[in-house]
Structure formats: structure tokens, C-alpha cells
């Protein structure tokens, strides 16, 4: 596989995989077909991320609001996640991929939580790509849960409220220990965050692609990475780039 010419590879890419339903509608297919094709795009994306040297890839697989979809669609999405873990875990493990799950776990019923925990446990010592699966994830919920944990420590006399900093918050989020995303990609032409990584996205670059998620592939990934590489990230400071490059 040819290595593309990309000046800066981000350490952490997060993706809002949107447009499965519209992809299917456009073809007169059931929404479920869009989700199934979406899993193929997930596999290609994970493979490409590893090959391109990305260290962390976060995928928004199921939001805490997705439970409001019709029961059949929810069960379909859960089935696809189940199958992805059951069928593809061995291969991901062989490829040295570490899986980490973020999102609210306590209220999950049935076999989903044990499966996700097994995937984390099996791959915990792997050292290539970290694949972060956002499942039953909502950013406001994550921040609220982090706040509860901090308050509990204060109540137990383990923490002084005046010592709380931005790092304290980061360290109590589900993403503790994972660097903030450098790049957030959203497919399908929608341009919003939809309760995804609100805290962590403070300095992220955004790339919005018009393509529906099932059509996402290595080439589109590379296109997004090239757009990212052309951006001038200043983190609230001044540009580190020479004036000539700024144009
Ligand atoms: C958005 O499309 C996509 C989702 C709600 C879920 C994404 C899930 C997958 C790609 C499959 C399972 C994931 C893994 C990691 C195996 P939409 O249904 O909102 O599309 P629409 O906006 O066009 O209706």
C-alpha cells in the first residue's frame, strides 16, 4: 500500500459516522442496510488508521440518545456491534489494536456490557492503534458523571475544591489518559457536534465531509487528513508557521 504524502498525521482522530439512513434511503433500501454497510466502512477506517500511524481513533457508535429510535433499529445497531466484537475481536487483537469503550455503562443490560469489557480486557496490553468505541455515550452525561466522582472525593475528604483545575475534570472523564482529539470528522454534510466530546474538542480541528458514512473509505480519510494538515493550529496563541506559508 502506497504511503500518502501527508505533512502532519494527527495523534487522535474522532469520527461522527453519520448518514447510514440517508445512504440506504437514496438506494431504496432499508435503513438496516445502511448500518451494515457502515460496519464495512468502520473496518476499512480502523485498518487505514493503523497503517497511517494514527495512535487513537474514536468512533461514535451509539449515542445515549440513540435509544429513542424505533426498537427494531436499536436492536439492529446492537446486533451489529455484537457481531463486530464477536467476529472481529480476534483480528483486531492480532493487529495489536487496543480497544477502549467510553460512555455510560451502569445501566446497560444483557450481553453488551460483558462483551465490551471482554474486548477491553483481551486487548488491554496492545500497543498499536487505540480504538475508542463511544457506546451509550453523551458528552453532557459524561461531564455530569465526572462531576459526581469529583464531588464524592471531596465529600470523602480526598480532594480540596479549591484544587480543582481543568486537568482534574479531564482526569475524571471517560477519556482520562487519552489525548484530546486533534481532528474530528463528521460525514453526511451535517455540521454539528451532537453531544460528542464537548470538553475534549476545545482545540480540535473539524472536517465536515458531504459523503454518507457507508461511502467513507481510505481515500476520503486521506482527503480529511490532508485538509487537517493544511490547517494552522494556534491553541489561542500565535501561529508557529512562517509568514510565507500563511499566505
Ligand atoms: C448514523 O447514521 C450512524 C449511527 C447512528 C450509528 C453508527 C453505527 C455504525 C456505523 C455501525 C456499528 C458500529 C460499530 C463500531 C461496529 P444515521 O442512522 O443517523 O443516518 P441518517 O442521519 O442518514 O438517518
XYZ file of C-alpha atoms and ligand atoms in Angstrom:
271
model
C 0.000 0.000 0.000
C 1.395 3.417 -1.006
C 2.027 5.763 1.899
C 0.278 9.041 1.086
C 2.121 12.323 1.314
C 0.580 13.938 4.413
C 2.659 16.572 6.219
C 1.255 16.085 9.735
C -0.523 12.958 10.952
C -2.835 13.717 13.895
C -2.320 11.644 17.029
C -6.052 11.329 17.702
C -8.891 11.329 15.143
C -12.525 11.134 16.268
C -15.354 10.434 13.834
C -19.095 11.100 13.907
C -20.241 8.413 11.490
C -23.397 9.982 10.079
C -25.638 9.253 7.109
C -26.255 5.495 7.193
C -30.022 6.001 6.943
C -29.817 8.520 4.096
C -27.363 6.303 2.216
C -29.931 3.486 2.349
C -32.931 5.734 1.542
C -31.188 7.054 -1.532
C -30.934 3.492 -2.819
C -34.457 2.468 -1.812
C -33.003 0.115 0.816
C -33.961 -0.420 4.459
C -32.017 1.703 6.990
C -30.529 -1.503 8.377
C -28.644 -1.961 5.080
C -27.042 1.429 5.639
C -25.874 0.399 9.090
C -24.474 -2.915 7.783
C -22.562 -1.113 5.053
C -21.455 1.334 7.762
C -19.719 -1.509 9.596
C -17.693 -2.246 6.448
C -16.608 1.392 6.448
C -15.667 1.044 10.143
C -13.392 -1.890 9.332
C -11.676 -0.093 6.447
C -11.223 3.019 8.608
C -9.677 1.107 11.525
C -7.253 -0.629 9.165
C -6.319 2.645 7.467
C -5.833 4.453 10.789
C -3.318 1.817 11.891
C -1.471 1.932 8.559
C -1.318 5.740 8.572
C 0.238 5.861 12.043
C -2.711 7.394 13.884
C -2.439 6.480 17.573
C -6.069 6.967 18.704
C -9.268 6.566 16.679
C -12.569 7.333 18.414
C -15.801 6.235 16.720
C -19.238 7.484 17.811
C -21.005 4.118 17.543
C -24.126 4.666 19.666
C -25.216 7.796 21.457
C -27.199 7.929 24.679
C -29.978 9.498 22.554
C -29.996 6.620 20.030
C -32.201 4.589 22.430
C -35.048 6.860 21.254
C -35.001 5.264 17.781
C -37.576 2.568 16.895
C -36.932 -0.637 18.845
C -36.121 -2.615 15.682
C -33.399 -0.151 14.663
C -31.894 -0.102 18.172
C -31.798 -3.874 18.204
C -30.236 -3.837 14.739
C -27.459 -1.453 15.822
C -26.777 -3.504 18.967
C -26.659 -6.649 16.821
C -24.072 -5.097 14.516
C -21.892 -4.020 17.439
C -22.203 -7.510 18.959
C -21.191 -9.130 15.670
C -18.320 -6.667 15.194
C -16.886 -7.555 18.617
C -17.527 -11.315 18.296
C -16.231 -11.695 14.739
C -13.550 -9.062 14.515
C -12.062 -9.004 18.021
C -9.555 -11.776 17.254
C -8.331 -9.948 14.150
C -8.073 -6.596 15.956
C -6.139 -8.327 18.737
C -3.790 -9.910 16.185
C -3.216 -6.465 14.711
C -2.197 -5.248 18.179
C -5.210 -2.870 18.433
C -6.221 -1.826 21.948
C -9.949 -1.319 22.463
C -11.318 1.191 24.941
C -15.000 1.912 25.488
C -16.358 5.270 26.619
C -19.942 6.029 27.648
C -22.338 5.256 30.457
C -22.007 1.576 31.453
C -24.062 1.226 34.603
C -27.489 0.947 33.001
C -26.516 -1.408 30.161
C -28.418 -4.667 30.231
C -27.859 -8.073 28.667
C -24.684 -9.272 26.994
C -23.465 -5.950 25.566
C -21.525 -4.778 28.634
C -19.750 -8.132 29.200
C -18.792 -8.172 25.503
C -17.364 -4.661 25.625
C -15.487 -5.457 28.850
C -14.081 -8.620 27.270
C -12.869 -6.621 24.262
C -11.134 -4.144 26.577
C -9.629 -6.880 28.737
C -8.374 -9.019 25.822
C -6.643 -6.094 24.131
C -5.535 -4.014 27.128
C -1.790 -4.578 26.640
C -1.806 -3.977 22.877
C 0.387 -1.166 21.677
C -0.552 -0.078 18.159
C -3.769 1.842 17.474
C -6.153 2.527 20.384
C -9.698 2.156 19.062
C -12.048 4.098 21.324
C -15.661 2.998 20.884
C -18.160 5.581 22.130
C -21.138 3.481 23.135
C -24.189 4.777 25.041
C -22.138 7.954 25.013
C -23.283 11.525 25.562
C -20.825 14.245 26.431
C -23.024 16.121 28.912
C -23.754 12.851 30.696
C -20.008 12.095 30.799
C -19.265 15.526 32.307
C -22.086 15.086 34.868
C -20.712 11.660 35.885
C -17.202 13.123 36.211
C -18.616 15.886 38.425
C -20.288 13.306 40.681
C -16.983 11.434 41.058
C -15.148 14.637 41.945
C -17.872 15.611 44.475
C -17.646 12.161 46.055
C -13.887 12.585 46.522
C -14.454 15.996 48.093
C -17.103 14.529 50.420
C -14.701 11.766 51.422
C -12.053 14.396 52.240
C -9.782 13.167 49.422
C -9.862 16.396 47.414
C -9.925 20.108 48.156
C -12.459 22.041 45.988
C -10.017 24.927 45.539
C -7.541 22.500 43.936
C -9.895 21.661 41.031
C -8.386 22.570 37.662
C -9.251 21.785 34.047
C -6.926 18.770 34.341
C -8.988 17.494 37.298
C -12.062 17.466 35.061
C -10.182 15.759 32.184
C -8.850 13.130 34.580
C -12.368 12.176 35.701
C -13.910 11.881 32.228
C -14.290 8.501 30.493
C -11.450 9.628 28.222
C -8.956 10.058 31.104
C -5.475 9.237 29.816
C -6.477 9.662 26.154
C -5.171 12.821 24.458
C -7.817 15.267 23.206
C -8.807 14.708 19.559
C -6.699 16.712 17.112
C -9.230 16.181 14.350
C -12.965 15.497 14.404
C -14.521 14.297 11.160
C -18.278 14.236 10.562
C -19.757 12.707 7.446
C -23.095 13.332 5.696
C -22.894 17.117 5.384
C -24.165 17.849 8.911
C -22.007 20.360 10.745
C -22.545 19.944 14.479
C -21.077 18.082 17.447
C -24.277 16.376 18.670
C -23.114 15.961 22.283
C -19.819 14.303 21.255
C -16.577 15.055 23.153
C -17.669 18.609 24.055
C -14.932 19.131 26.650
C -12.241 17.312 24.702
C -12.936 19.226 21.447
C -11.787 22.595 22.858
C -8.951 22.868 20.315
C -9.893 20.198 17.782
C -9.951 20.882 14.072
C -13.201 19.938 12.312
C -13.578 18.452 8.865
C -17.123 18.027 7.563
C -17.482 15.775 4.535
C -20.605 15.671 2.348
C -20.327 11.887 1.888
C -22.547 9.463 3.788
C -20.732 7.216 6.279
C -21.176 3.936 4.297
C -19.195 5.561 1.448
C -16.327 6.567 3.748
C -13.090 4.831 2.833
C -9.301 5.139 2.915
C -9.271 7.786 0.154
C -11.780 10.028 1.934
C -9.875 9.514 5.187
C -6.692 10.686 3.469
C -8.570 13.673 1.998
C -9.684 14.687 5.524
C -6.137 14.224 6.863
C -4.763 16.460 4.108
C -7.273 19.197 4.999
C -6.184 18.824 8.639
C -2.505 19.073 7.678
C -3.194 22.353 5.856
C -4.708 23.993 8.956
C -2.830 26.389 11.203
C -3.459 25.309 14.813
C -2.767 28.129 17.236
C -4.321 26.928 20.522
C -5.194 30.544 21.356
C -1.602 31.685 20.730
C 0.133 32.946 17.605
C 0.977 30.951 14.526
C 4.147 28.898 14.663
C 4.223 28.896 10.863
C 6.484 31.184 8.866
C 4.550 34.181 7.390
C 5.240 32.980 3.826
C 3.274 29.777 4.472
C 0.370 31.702 5.991
C -0.394 33.449 2.706
C -25.605 7.488 11.869
O -26.401 7.201 10.803
C -24.952 6.313 12.435
C -25.290 5.716 13.614
C -26.417 6.146 14.447
C -24.549 4.597 14.173
C -23.217 4.268 13.585
C -23.063 2.818 13.672
C -22.399 2.025 12.798
C -21.637 2.528 11.655
C -22.441 0.545 12.956
C -21.964 -0.025 14.271
C -20.649 0.468 14.767
C -19.556 -0.300 15.056
C -18.369 0.335 15.731
C -19.471 -1.723 14.732
P -27.941 7.614 10.867
O -28.730 6.383 11.109
O -28.146 8.678 11.893
O -28.145 8.163 9.423
P -29.163 9.282 8.959
O -28.803 10.550 9.696
O -28.906 9.378 7.493
O -30.537 8.788 9.292
